[in-house]
């Protein structure tokens, strides 16, 4: 019954803004390649692989895009500069994917695609550590896969940017419910259709959460709730002052790349030991503590930074 409500034509028209594109079957200079994951005779999900032009990079980002974007809207130069190869996975009805978008199918489709991932990657890409990334709508799929695969040896972290955490609490959803008098009385009793908070509550992977303080579509309170709910010993919430929903990288400038790079390098590096902490410079200590979201305001001497960082290793 609940699925019928969330997957109704009216709900779908409010929740999704799919754009269609033609698949490019010819690789572009060996850097990008397009394909599809066949999930059933009626549903196929499009993807695009972005390789680095000189070498494969140090990490594979499994990317889920925002609502009004497609797998072709990735800033390849940015991820290239971050030493990452990327596979961007779409949704039903977007780009060259078939079928119609369905809220209740986002997670199962993402899992079905991920299970087929090895079949579309070449030998080098298969060896890379994986970081899940979800922006806006894409956070739903990224959180789901991080929750399911956090124990996989090659899965290293999760990045959420302007992410949807609770679909029911979105302002546009609340406005939508007002237009459905038959649903409004039961709305408070409806379970959230994506269940992301429950998944986050058991997540032990390193997590980076980036959100604008002035996000007009997904209130920053959702990012704060995500951070508070997540039990991961390595989690960071970065709120961008005056950042909106679609301009985070613009508002942050070069600091955006630095934030992503520090996180990706950290989670794909060997675990830091107490002995390793003793060898770090003040700058390196501060960077490691920043990645962990630690408060260094009470640290005056280098020894204070060392002690604080060592205390995070035991959590």
PDB file of C-alpha atoms in Angstrom:
ATOM      1  CA  UNK A   1       0.000   0.000   0.000  1.00  0.00           C
ATOM      2  CA  UNK A   2       2.731   2.450   0.976  1.00  0.00           C
ATOM      3  CA  UNK A   3       4.699   1.691  -2.199  1.00  0.00           C
ATOM      4  CA  UNK A   4       1.626   2.533  -4.246  1.00  0.00           C
ATOM      5  CA  UNK A   5       1.560   5.986  -2.669  1.00  0.00           C
ATOM      6  CA  UNK A   6       5.266   6.722  -3.131  1.00  0.00           C
ATOM      7  CA  UNK A   7       5.329   5.307  -6.673  1.00  0.00           C
ATOM      8  CA  UNK A   8       2.105   6.944  -7.821  1.00  0.00           C
ATOM      9  CA  UNK A   9       2.239   9.065 -10.964  1.00  0.00           C
ATOM     10  CA  UNK A  10       1.621  12.203  -8.911  1.00  0.00           C
ATOM     11  CA  UNK A  11       4.401  11.442  -6.428  1.00  0.00           C
ATOM     12  CA  UNK A  12       6.787  10.517  -9.233  1.00  0.00           C
ATOM     13  CA  UNK A  13       6.092  13.778 -11.060  1.00  0.00           C
ATOM     14  CA  UNK A  14       7.059  15.676  -7.904  1.00  0.00           C
ATOM     15  CA  UNK A  15      10.077  13.556  -6.944  1.00  0.00           C
ATOM     16  CA  UNK A  16      11.839  13.110 -10.304  1.00  0.00           C
ATOM     17  CA  UNK A  17      12.978  15.382 -13.135  1.00  0.00           C
ATOM     18  CA  UNK A  18      14.551  12.953 -15.625  1.00  0.00           C
ATOM     19  CA  UNK A  19      16.560  14.112 -18.624  1.00  0.00           C
ATOM     20  CA  UNK A  20      17.019  11.845 -21.638  1.00  0.00           C
ATOM     21  CA  UNK A  21      20.294  11.478 -23.549  1.00  0.00           C
ATOM     22  CA  UNK A  22      21.515   9.150 -26.266  1.00  0.00           C
ATOM     23  CA  UNK A  23      24.158   6.603 -25.339  1.00  0.00           C
ATOM     24  CA  UNK A  24      27.604   7.191 -26.814  1.00  0.00           C
ATOM     25  CA  UNK A  25      28.814   3.741 -27.816  1.00  0.00           C
ATOM     26  CA  UNK A  26      32.196   5.056 -28.977  1.00  0.00           C
ATOM     27  CA  UNK A  27      34.746   5.673 -26.222  1.00  0.00           C
ATOM     28  CA  UNK A  28      35.904   9.306 -26.140  1.00  0.00           C
ATOM     29  CA  UNK A  29      39.714   9.145 -26.468  1.00  0.00           C
ATOM     30  CA  UNK A  30      39.690   6.146 -24.156  1.00  0.00           C
ATOM     31  CA  UNK A  31      38.605   8.400 -21.280  1.00  0.00           C
ATOM     32  CA  UNK A  32      34.843   7.853 -21.130  1.00  0.00           C
ATOM     33  CA  UNK A  33      32.755   4.840 -22.037  1.00  0.00           C
ATOM     34  CA  UNK A  34      29.004   4.350 -21.835  1.00  0.00           C
ATOM     35  CA  UNK A  35      26.987   1.235 -21.202  1.00  0.00           C
ATOM     36  CA  UNK A  36      23.925  -0.267 -19.585  1.00  0.00           C
ATOM     37  CA  UNK A  37      23.206  -2.686 -16.773  1.00  0.00           C
ATOM     38  CA  UNK A  38      20.424  -5.019 -17.873  1.00  0.00           C
ATOM     39  CA  UNK A  39      18.272  -5.559 -14.780  1.00  0.00           C
ATOM     40  CA  UNK A  40      15.275  -7.170 -16.479  1.00  0.00           C
ATOM     41  CA  UNK A  41      13.658  -7.365 -19.903  1.00  0.00           C
ATOM     42  CA  UNK A  42      11.954  -4.028 -19.190  1.00  0.00           C
ATOM     43  CA  UNK A  43      14.577  -2.163 -17.163  1.00  0.00           C
ATOM     44  CA  UNK A  44      18.141  -1.200 -17.985  1.00  0.00           C
ATOM     45  CA  UNK A  45      20.230   1.361 -16.118  1.00  0.00           C
ATOM     46  CA  UNK A  46      22.757   3.524 -17.931  1.00  0.00           C
ATOM     47  CA  UNK A  47      26.255   4.230 -16.694  1.00  0.00           C
ATOM     48  CA  UNK A  48      29.317   6.160 -17.810  1.00  0.00           C
ATOM     49  CA  UNK A  49      32.883   5.285 -16.824  1.00  0.00           C
ATOM     50  CA  UNK A  50      35.359   8.167 -16.552  1.00  0.00           C
ATOM     51  CA  UNK A  51      38.986   7.044 -16.660  1.00  0.00           C
ATOM     52  CA  UNK A  52      41.973   9.225 -15.963  1.00  0.00           C
ATOM     53  CA  UNK A  53      43.864   9.951 -19.214  1.00  0.00           C
ATOM     54  CA  UNK A  54      47.325   8.925 -17.985  1.00  0.00           C
ATOM     55  CA  UNK A  55      46.732   6.248 -15.344  1.00  0.00           C
ATOM     56  CA  UNK A  56      43.704   4.779 -13.612  1.00  0.00           C
ATOM     57  CA  UNK A  57      44.119   6.758 -10.407  1.00  0.00           C
ATOM     58  CA  UNK A  58      44.173   5.635  -6.810  1.00  0.00           C
ATOM     59  CA  UNK A  59      40.457   5.176  -6.141  1.00  0.00           C
ATOM     60  CA  UNK A  60      37.241   4.264  -7.959  1.00  0.00           C
ATOM     61  CA  UNK A  61      34.341   6.543  -7.088  1.00  0.00           C
ATOM     62  CA  UNK A  62      30.933   4.887  -7.505  1.00  0.00           C
ATOM     63  CA  UNK A  63      28.911   8.009  -8.214  1.00  0.00           C
ATOM     64  CA  UNK A  64      25.161   8.696  -7.985  1.00  0.00           C
ATOM     65  CA  UNK A  65      24.050  12.018  -9.423  1.00  0.00           C
ATOM     66  CA  UNK A  66      21.453  14.565  -8.371  1.00  0.00           C
ATOM     67  CA  UNK A  67      17.858  14.711  -9.585  1.00  0.00           C
ATOM     68  CA  UNK A  68      18.132  17.130 -12.515  1.00  0.00           C
ATOM     69  CA  UNK A  69      21.454  15.663 -13.667  1.00  0.00           C
ATOM     70  CA  UNK A  70      22.538  12.566 -15.588  1.00  0.00           C
ATOM     71  CA  UNK A  71      25.604  10.336 -15.692  1.00  0.00           C
ATOM     72  CA  UNK A  72      26.957  12.711 -18.359  1.00  0.00           C
ATOM     73  CA  UNK A  73      26.989  15.747 -16.050  1.00  0.00           C
ATOM     74  CA  UNK A  74      30.094  14.766 -14.089  1.00  0.00           C
ATOM     75  CA  UNK A  75      32.944  17.262 -13.730  1.00  0.00           C
ATOM     76  CA  UNK A  76      35.548  14.865 -15.084  1.00  0.00           C
ATOM     77  CA  UNK A  77      38.413  17.336 -14.788  1.00  0.00           C
ATOM     78  CA  UNK A  78      37.764  17.729 -11.080  1.00  0.00           C
ATOM     79  CA  UNK A  79      37.847  13.996 -10.359  1.00  0.00           C
ATOM     80  CA  UNK A  80      40.827  13.628 -12.660  1.00  0.00           C
ATOM     81  CA  UNK A  81      42.641  16.175 -10.513  1.00  0.00           C
ATOM     82  CA  UNK A  82      41.655  14.180  -7.434  1.00  0.00           C
ATOM     83  CA  UNK A  83      43.393  11.116  -8.905  1.00  0.00           C
ATOM     84  CA  UNK A  84      40.130   9.182  -9.185  1.00  0.00           C
ATOM     85  CA  UNK A  85      38.417   7.135 -11.838  1.00  0.00           C
ATOM     86  CA  UNK A  86      34.625   7.246 -11.685  1.00  0.00           C
ATOM     87  CA  UNK A  87      31.653   5.148 -12.686  1.00  0.00           C
ATOM     88  CA  UNK A  88      28.469   7.195 -12.588  1.00  0.00           C
ATOM     89  CA  UNK A  89      25.333   5.056 -12.327  1.00  0.00           C
ATOM     90  CA  UNK A  90      21.941   6.420 -13.327  1.00  0.00           C
ATOM     91  CA  UNK A  91      18.288   5.775 -12.523  1.00  0.00           C
ATOM     92  CA  UNK A  92      15.297   4.481 -14.427  1.00  0.00           C
ATOM     93  CA  UNK A  93      14.193   6.943 -17.085  1.00  0.00           C
ATOM     94  CA  UNK A  94      17.362   9.096 -16.931  1.00  0.00           C
ATOM     95  CA  UNK A  95      19.802   9.524 -19.843  1.00  0.00           C
ATOM     96  CA  UNK A  96      19.717   6.216 -21.784  1.00  0.00           C
ATOM     97  CA  UNK A  97      18.193   4.164 -18.956  1.00  0.00           C
ATOM     98  CA  UNK A  98      14.822   2.587 -19.713  1.00  0.00           C
ATOM     99  CA  UNK A  99      11.772   2.309 -17.500  1.00  0.00           C
ATOM    100  CA  UNK A 100      10.129   4.986 -15.375  1.00  0.00           C
ATOM    101  CA  UNK A 101      11.640   6.480 -12.199  1.00  0.00           C
ATOM    102  CA  UNK A 102      10.366   4.875  -8.992  1.00  0.00           C
ATOM    103  CA  UNK A 103      11.330   6.003  -5.535  1.00  0.00           C
ATOM    104  CA  UNK A 104      10.978   2.546  -4.032  1.00  0.00           C
ATOM    105  CA  UNK A 105      13.252   1.012  -6.697  1.00  0.00           C
ATOM    106  CA  UNK A 106      16.244   3.318  -6.268  1.00  0.00           C
ATOM    107  CA  UNK A 107      17.995   1.148  -3.686  1.00  0.00           C
ATOM    108  CA  UNK A 108      17.314  -2.248  -5.230  1.00  0.00           C
ATOM    109  CA  UNK A 109      18.377  -0.948  -8.653  1.00  0.00           C
ATOM    110  CA  UNK A 110      21.615   0.435  -7.198  1.00  0.00           C
ATOM    111  CA  UNK A 111      22.384  -2.908  -5.574  1.00  0.00           C
ATOM    112  CA  UNK A 112      21.617  -4.835  -8.762  1.00  0.00           C
ATOM    113  CA  UNK A 113      23.968  -2.551 -10.706  1.00  0.00           C
ATOM    114  CA  UNK A 114      26.693  -2.840  -8.100  1.00  0.00           C
ATOM    115  CA  UNK A 115      26.496  -6.627  -8.257  1.00  0.00           C
ATOM    116  CA  UNK A 116      27.238  -6.359 -11.982  1.00  0.00           C
ATOM    117  CA  UNK A 117      30.019  -3.808 -11.555  1.00  0.00           C
ATOM    118  CA  UNK A 118      32.899  -6.232 -12.091  1.00  0.00           C
ATOM    119  CA  UNK A 119      31.466  -7.231 -15.460  1.00  0.00           C
ATOM    120  CA  UNK A 120      31.891  -3.716 -16.901  1.00  0.00           C
ATOM    121  CA  UNK A 121      35.241  -2.745 -15.354  1.00  0.00           C
ATOM    122  CA  UNK A 122      38.578  -3.632 -16.864  1.00  0.00           C
ATOM    123  CA  UNK A 123      41.196  -5.451 -14.837  1.00  0.00           C
ATOM    124  CA  UNK A 124      42.925  -2.332 -13.514  1.00  0.00           C
ATOM    125  CA  UNK A 125      39.760  -0.579 -12.369  1.00  0.00           C
ATOM    126  CA  UNK A 126      38.632  -3.718 -10.549  1.00  0.00           C
ATOM    127  CA  UNK A 127      41.667  -3.480  -8.285  1.00  0.00           C
ATOM    128  CA  UNK A 128      40.982   0.041  -7.034  1.00  0.00           C
ATOM    129  CA  UNK A 129      39.521   0.774  -3.590  1.00  0.00           C
ATOM    130  CA  UNK A 130      35.936   2.059  -3.755  1.00  0.00           C
ATOM    131  CA  UNK A 131      34.345   5.179  -2.332  1.00  0.00           C
ATOM    132  CA  UNK A 132      30.589   5.699  -2.694  1.00  0.00           C
ATOM    133  CA  UNK A 133      29.477   9.237  -3.537  1.00  0.00           C
ATOM    134  CA  UNK A 134      25.925  10.574  -3.614  1.00  0.00           C
ATOM    135  CA  UNK A 135      24.750  14.093  -4.346  1.00  0.00           C
ATOM    136  CA  UNK A 136      21.194  15.129  -3.473  1.00  0.00           C
ATOM    137  CA  UNK A 137      18.939  12.298  -4.740  1.00  0.00           C
ATOM    138  CA  UNK A 138      22.060  10.175  -5.203  1.00  0.00           C
ATOM    139  CA  UNK A 139      22.608  10.008  -1.443  1.00  0.00           C
ATOM    140  CA  UNK A 140      19.766   7.465  -1.235  1.00  0.00           C
ATOM    141  CA  UNK A 141      21.620   4.930  -3.388  1.00  0.00           C
ATOM    142  CA  UNK A 142      25.072   5.726  -1.983  1.00  0.00           C
ATOM    143  CA  UNK A 143      23.947   5.250   1.623  1.00  0.00           C
ATOM    144  CA  UNK A 144      22.217   1.997   0.738  1.00  0.00           C
ATOM    145  CA  UNK A 145      25.330   0.517  -0.876  1.00  0.00           C
ATOM    146  CA  UNK A 146      27.606   1.770   1.898  1.00  0.00           C
ATOM    147  CA  UNK A 147      25.307   0.126   4.440  1.00  0.00           C
ATOM    148  CA  UNK A 148      25.274  -3.210   2.587  1.00  0.00           C
ATOM    149  CA  UNK A 149      28.951  -3.323   1.661  1.00  0.00           C
ATOM    150  CA  UNK A 150      30.732  -1.630   4.556  1.00  0.00           C
ATOM    151  CA  UNK A 151      32.455  -4.910   5.426  1.00  0.00           C
ATOM    152  CA  UNK A 152      33.827  -5.426   1.904  1.00  0.00           C
ATOM    153  CA  UNK A 153      37.608  -5.148   1.995  1.00  0.00           C
ATOM    154  CA  UNK A 154      37.768  -2.805  -1.009  1.00  0.00           C
ATOM    155  CA  UNK A 155      35.040  -0.401   0.180  1.00  0.00           C
ATOM    156  CA  UNK A 156      36.699   2.497   1.984  1.00  0.00           C
ATOM    157  CA  UNK A 157      34.236   5.333   2.521  1.00  0.00           C
ATOM    158  CA  UNK A 158      31.119   7.365   1.742  1.00  0.00           C
ATOM    159  CA  UNK A 159      30.772  10.983   0.598  1.00  0.00           C
ATOM    160  CA  UNK A 160      27.414  12.754   0.776  1.00  0.00           C
ATOM    161  CA  UNK A 161      26.916  16.168  -0.779  1.00  0.00           C
ATOM    162  CA  UNK A 162      23.647  18.052  -0.281  1.00  0.00           C
ATOM    163  CA  UNK A 163      22.136  14.642   0.342  1.00  0.00           C
ATOM    164  CA  UNK A 164      18.555  13.568   0.995  1.00  0.00           C
ATOM    165  CA  UNK A 165      18.484  11.798   4.351  1.00  0.00           C
ATOM    166  CA  UNK A 166      14.763  11.797   5.148  1.00  0.00           C
ATOM    167  CA  UNK A 167      12.449  11.968   2.155  1.00  0.00           C
ATOM    168  CA  UNK A 168       9.369  12.584   4.288  1.00  0.00           C
ATOM    169  CA  UNK A 169      10.935  15.685   5.836  1.00  0.00           C
ATOM    170  CA  UNK A 170      11.669  17.431   2.560  1.00  0.00           C
ATOM    171  CA  UNK A 171       9.754  20.728   2.277  1.00  0.00           C
ATOM    172  CA  UNK A 172       8.567  19.845  -1.248  1.00  0.00           C
ATOM    173  CA  UNK A 173       7.197  16.516  -0.023  1.00  0.00           C
ATOM    174  CA  UNK A 174       5.264  18.194   2.761  1.00  0.00           C
ATOM    175  CA  UNK A 175       3.786  20.600   0.231  1.00  0.00           C
ATOM    176  CA  UNK A 176       2.941  17.678  -2.035  1.00  0.00           C
ATOM    177  CA  UNK A 177       1.063  15.920   0.773  1.00  0.00           C
ATOM    178  CA  UNK A 178      -1.089  18.993   1.320  1.00  0.00           C
ATOM    179  CA  UNK A 179      -2.422  18.509  -2.214  1.00  0.00           C
ATOM    180  CA  UNK A 180      -3.546  14.954  -1.364  1.00  0.00           C
ATOM    181  CA  UNK A 181      -6.278  15.226   1.285  1.00  0.00           C
ATOM    182  CA  UNK A 182      -6.785  11.446   1.201  1.00  0.00           C
ATOM    183  CA  UNK A 183      -3.132  10.904   2.213  1.00  0.00           C
ATOM    184  CA  UNK A 184      -2.510  13.841   4.559  1.00  0.00           C
ATOM    185  CA  UNK A 185      -4.185  12.306   7.666  1.00  0.00           C
ATOM    186  CA  UNK A 186      -2.095   9.132   7.446  1.00  0.00           C
ATOM    187  CA  UNK A 187       1.144  10.821   6.353  1.00  0.00           C
ATOM    188  CA  UNK A 188       2.690  11.002   9.860  1.00  0.00           C
ATOM    189  CA  UNK A 189       2.240   7.227  10.170  1.00  0.00           C
ATOM    190  CA  UNK A 190       3.851   6.396   6.819  1.00  0.00           C
ATOM    191  CA  UNK A 191       7.360   4.959   7.049  1.00  0.00           C
ATOM    192  CA  UNK A 192      10.002   6.932   5.208  1.00  0.00           C
ATOM    193  CA  UNK A 193      10.239   5.265   1.771  1.00  0.00           C
ATOM    194  CA  UNK A 194      14.047   5.213   1.668  1.00  0.00           C
ATOM    195  CA  UNK A 195      14.922   4.329   5.275  1.00  0.00           C
ATOM    196  CA  UNK A 196      18.321   6.035   5.085  1.00  0.00           C
ATOM    197  CA  UNK A 197      18.497   7.000   8.747  1.00  0.00           C
ATOM    198  CA  UNK A 198      18.176   3.374   9.855  1.00  0.00           C
ATOM    199  CA  UNK A 199      21.016   2.435   7.519  1.00  0.00           C
ATOM    200  CA  UNK A 200      23.182   5.308   8.721  1.00  0.00           C
ATOM    201  CA  UNK A 201      22.597   4.248  12.326  1.00  0.00           C
ATOM    202  CA  UNK A 202      24.683   1.110  11.740  1.00  0.00           C
ATOM    203  CA  UNK A 203      27.317   2.598   9.444  1.00  0.00           C
ATOM    204  CA  UNK A 204      30.937   2.150  10.506  1.00  0.00           C
ATOM    205  CA  UNK A 205      32.573   3.331   7.276  1.00  0.00           C
ATOM    206  CA  UNK A 206      34.395   6.680   7.179  1.00  0.00           C
ATOM    207  CA  UNK A 207      31.856   9.307   6.133  1.00  0.00           C
ATOM    208  CA  UNK A 208      32.227  12.845   4.787  1.00  0.00           C
ATOM    209  CA  UNK A 209      29.053  14.947   4.787  1.00  0.00           C
ATOM    210  CA  UNK A 210      29.037  18.254   2.898  1.00  0.00           C
ATOM    211  CA  UNK A 211      26.010  20.538   2.999  1.00  0.00           C
ATOM    212  CA  UNK A 212      25.212  24.191   2.403  1.00  0.00           C
ATOM    213  CA  UNK A 213      23.831  26.238   5.283  1.00  0.00           C
ATOM    214  CA  UNK A 214      21.433  27.935   2.850  1.00  0.00           C
ATOM    215  CA  UNK A 215      20.298  24.821   0.963  1.00  0.00           C
ATOM    216  CA  UNK A 216      16.851  25.738  -0.339  1.00  0.00           C
ATOM    217  CA  UNK A 217      15.756  22.188  -1.211  1.00  0.00           C
ATOM    218  CA  UNK A 218      17.193  19.941   1.512  1.00  0.00           C
ATOM    219  CA  UNK A 219      17.507  21.693   4.883  1.00  0.00           C
ATOM    220  CA  UNK A 220      20.942  21.526   6.500  1.00  0.00           C
ATOM    221  CA  UNK A 221      19.216  19.942   9.506  1.00  0.00           C
ATOM    222  CA  UNK A 222      19.132  16.698   7.502  1.00  0.00           C
ATOM    223  CA  UNK A 223      22.942  16.682   7.244  1.00  0.00           C
ATOM    224  CA  UNK A 224      23.218  17.409  10.952  1.00  0.00           C
ATOM    225  CA  UNK A 225      20.846  14.553  11.763  1.00  0.00           C
ATOM    226  CA  UNK A 226      22.869  12.255   9.530  1.00  0.00           C
ATOM    227  CA  UNK A 227      26.075  13.164  11.349  1.00  0.00           C
ATOM    228  CA  UNK A 228      24.527  12.752  14.792  1.00  0.00           C
ATOM    229  CA  UNK A 229      22.986   9.384  13.895  1.00  0.00           C
ATOM    230  CA  UNK A 230      26.079   7.879  12.278  1.00  0.00           C
ATOM    231  CA  UNK A 231      28.194   5.834  14.739  1.00  0.00           C
ATOM    232  CA  UNK A 232      31.283   5.770  12.503  1.00  0.00           C
ATOM    233  CA  UNK A 233      34.494   6.504  14.411  1.00  0.00           C
ATOM    234  CA  UNK A 234      35.642   8.571  11.439  1.00  0.00           C
ATOM    235  CA  UNK A 235      32.982  11.009  10.340  1.00  0.00           C
ATOM    236  CA  UNK A 236      33.097  14.651   9.355  1.00  0.00           C
ATOM    237  CA  UNK A 237      30.331  17.189   8.789  1.00  0.00           C
ATOM    238  CA  UNK A 238      31.359  20.194   6.720  1.00  0.00           C
ATOM    239  CA  UNK A 239      28.693  22.885   6.563  1.00  0.00           C
ATOM    240  CA  UNK A 240      29.374  25.461   3.862  1.00  0.00           C
ATOM    241  CA  UNK A 241      28.340  28.968   4.989  1.00  0.00           C
ATOM    242  CA  UNK A 242      25.894  30.502   2.504  1.00  0.00           C
ATOM    243  CA  UNK A 243      26.097  27.394   0.335  1.00  0.00           C
ATOM    244  CA  UNK A 244      22.940  26.504  -1.572  1.00  0.00           C
ATOM    245  CA  UNK A 245      21.859  23.193  -3.040  1.00  0.00           C
ATOM    246  CA  UNK A 246      23.729  23.370  -6.345  1.00  0.00           C
ATOM    247  CA  UNK A 247      26.669  25.697  -5.735  1.00  0.00           C
ATOM    248  CA  UNK A 248      28.756  24.001  -3.030  1.00  0.00           C
ATOM    249  CA  UNK A 249      31.884  23.577  -5.160  1.00  0.00           C
ATOM    250  CA  UNK A 250      31.585  27.140  -6.477  1.00  0.00           C
ATOM    251  CA  UNK A 251      31.192  28.671  -3.019  1.00  0.00           C
ATOM    252  CA  UNK A 252      34.070  26.633  -1.581  1.00  0.00           C
ATOM    253  CA  UNK A 253      36.440  27.060  -4.515  1.00  0.00           C
ATOM    254  CA  UNK A 254      39.747  25.211  -4.112  1.00  0.00           C
ATOM    255  CA  UNK A 255      38.785  24.227  -0.554  1.00  0.00           C
ATOM    256  CA  UNK A 256      36.227  21.831  -2.039  1.00  0.00           C
ATOM    257  CA  UNK A 257      38.892  19.842  -3.870  1.00  0.00           C
ATOM    258  CA  UNK A 258      41.124  19.866  -0.802  1.00  0.00           C
ATOM    259  CA  UNK A 259      38.316  18.539   1.371  1.00  0.00           C
ATOM    260  CA  UNK A 260      37.591  15.646  -0.996  1.00  0.00           C
ATOM    261  CA  UNK A 261      41.276  14.902  -1.589  1.00  0.00           C
ATOM    262  CA  UNK A 262      42.158  14.794   2.124  1.00  0.00           C
ATOM    263  CA  UNK A 263      39.268  12.429   2.811  1.00  0.00           C
ATOM    264  CA  UNK A 264      40.024  10.097  -0.086  1.00  0.00           C
ATOM    265  CA  UNK A 265      43.745   9.951   0.659  1.00  0.00           C
ATOM    266  CA  UNK A 266      43.062   9.280   4.318  1.00  0.00           C
ATOM    267  CA  UNK A 267      40.568   6.442   3.883  1.00  0.00           C
ATOM    268  CA  UNK A 268      42.671   4.683   1.233  1.00  0.00           C
ATOM    269  CA  UNK A 269      45.935   4.944   3.199  1.00  0.00           C
ATOM    270  CA  UNK A 270      47.167   2.353   5.719  1.00  0.00           C
ATOM    271  CA  UNK A 271      45.592   2.815   9.179  1.00  0.00           C
ATOM    272  CA  UNK A 272      47.344   5.415  11.306  1.00  0.00           C
ATOM    273  CA  UNK A 273      49.165   4.022  14.340  1.00  0.00           C
ATOM    274  CA  UNK A 274      50.267   5.694  17.568  1.00  0.00           C
ATOM    275  CA  UNK A 275      53.853   5.507  16.359  1.00  0.00           C
ATOM    276  CA  UNK A 276      52.821   7.104  13.097  1.00  0.00           C
ATOM    277  CA  UNK A 277      51.162   9.972  14.957  1.00  0.00           C
ATOM    278  CA  UNK A 278      54.452  10.774  16.713  1.00  0.00           C
ATOM    279  CA  UNK A 279      56.120  11.313  13.326  1.00  0.00           C
ATOM    280  CA  UNK A 280      53.535  13.770  11.968  1.00  0.00           C
ATOM    281  CA  UNK A 281      54.168  17.485  11.622  1.00  0.00           C
ATOM    282  CA  UNK A 282      51.826  20.045  13.177  1.00  0.00           C
ATOM    283  CA  UNK A 283      50.231  20.631   9.759  1.00  0.00           C
ATOM    284  CA  UNK A 284      49.691  16.887   9.265  1.00  0.00           C
ATOM    285  CA  UNK A 285      48.279  16.507  12.768  1.00  0.00           C
ATOM    286  CA  UNK A 286      45.775  19.281  12.156  1.00  0.00           C
ATOM    287  CA  UNK A 287      44.755  17.736   8.823  1.00  0.00           C
ATOM    288  CA  UNK A 288      44.193  14.309  10.382  1.00  0.00           C
ATOM    289  CA  UNK A 289      42.155  15.834  13.197  1.00  0.00           C
ATOM    290  CA  UNK A 290      40.116  17.917  10.745  1.00  0.00           C
ATOM    291  CA  UNK A 291      39.286  14.784   8.732  1.00  0.00           C
ATOM    292  CA  UNK A 292      38.019  13.210  11.959  1.00  0.00           C
ATOM    293  CA  UNK A 293      35.960  16.296  12.818  1.00  0.00           C
ATOM    294  CA  UNK A 294      37.880  16.749  16.098  1.00  0.00           C
ATOM    295  CA  UNK A 295      37.726  20.037  17.992  1.00  0.00           C
ATOM    296  CA  UNK A 296      41.269  21.422  18.367  1.00  0.00           C
ATOM    297  CA  UNK A 297      40.396  24.719  20.038  1.00  0.00           C
ATOM    298  CA  UNK A 298      41.897  23.527  23.346  1.00  0.00           C
ATOM    299  CA  UNK A 299      45.183  22.453  21.744  1.00  0.00           C
ATOM    300  CA  UNK A 300      48.034  24.882  22.366  1.00  0.00           C
ATOM    301  CA  UNK A 301      51.158  22.772  21.945  1.00  0.00           C
ATOM    302  CA  UNK A 302      52.024  20.059  19.447  1.00  0.00           C
ATOM    303  CA  UNK A 303      51.803  17.514  22.263  1.00  0.00           C
ATOM    304  CA  UNK A 304      48.149  18.489  22.721  1.00  0.00           C
ATOM    305  CA  UNK A 305      47.453  17.691  19.057  1.00  0.00           C
ATOM    306  CA  UNK A 306      49.321  14.385  19.352  1.00  0.00           C
ATOM    307  CA  UNK A 307      47.354  13.357  22.443  1.00  0.00           C
ATOM    308  CA  UNK A 308      44.028  14.311  20.871  1.00  0.00           C
ATOM    309  CA  UNK A 309      44.758  12.416  17.656  1.00  0.00           C
ATOM    310  CA  UNK A 310      45.894   9.337  19.549  1.00  0.00           C
ATOM    311  CA  UNK A 311      42.663   9.415  21.541  1.00  0.00           C
ATOM    312  CA  UNK A 312      40.694   9.135  18.282  1.00  0.00           C
ATOM    313  CA  UNK A 313      42.579   5.981  17.308  1.00  0.00           C
ATOM    314  CA  UNK A 314      41.084   4.065  20.213  1.00  0.00           C
ATOM    315  CA  UNK A 315      37.461   4.985  19.484  1.00  0.00           C
TER     316      UNK A 315
END
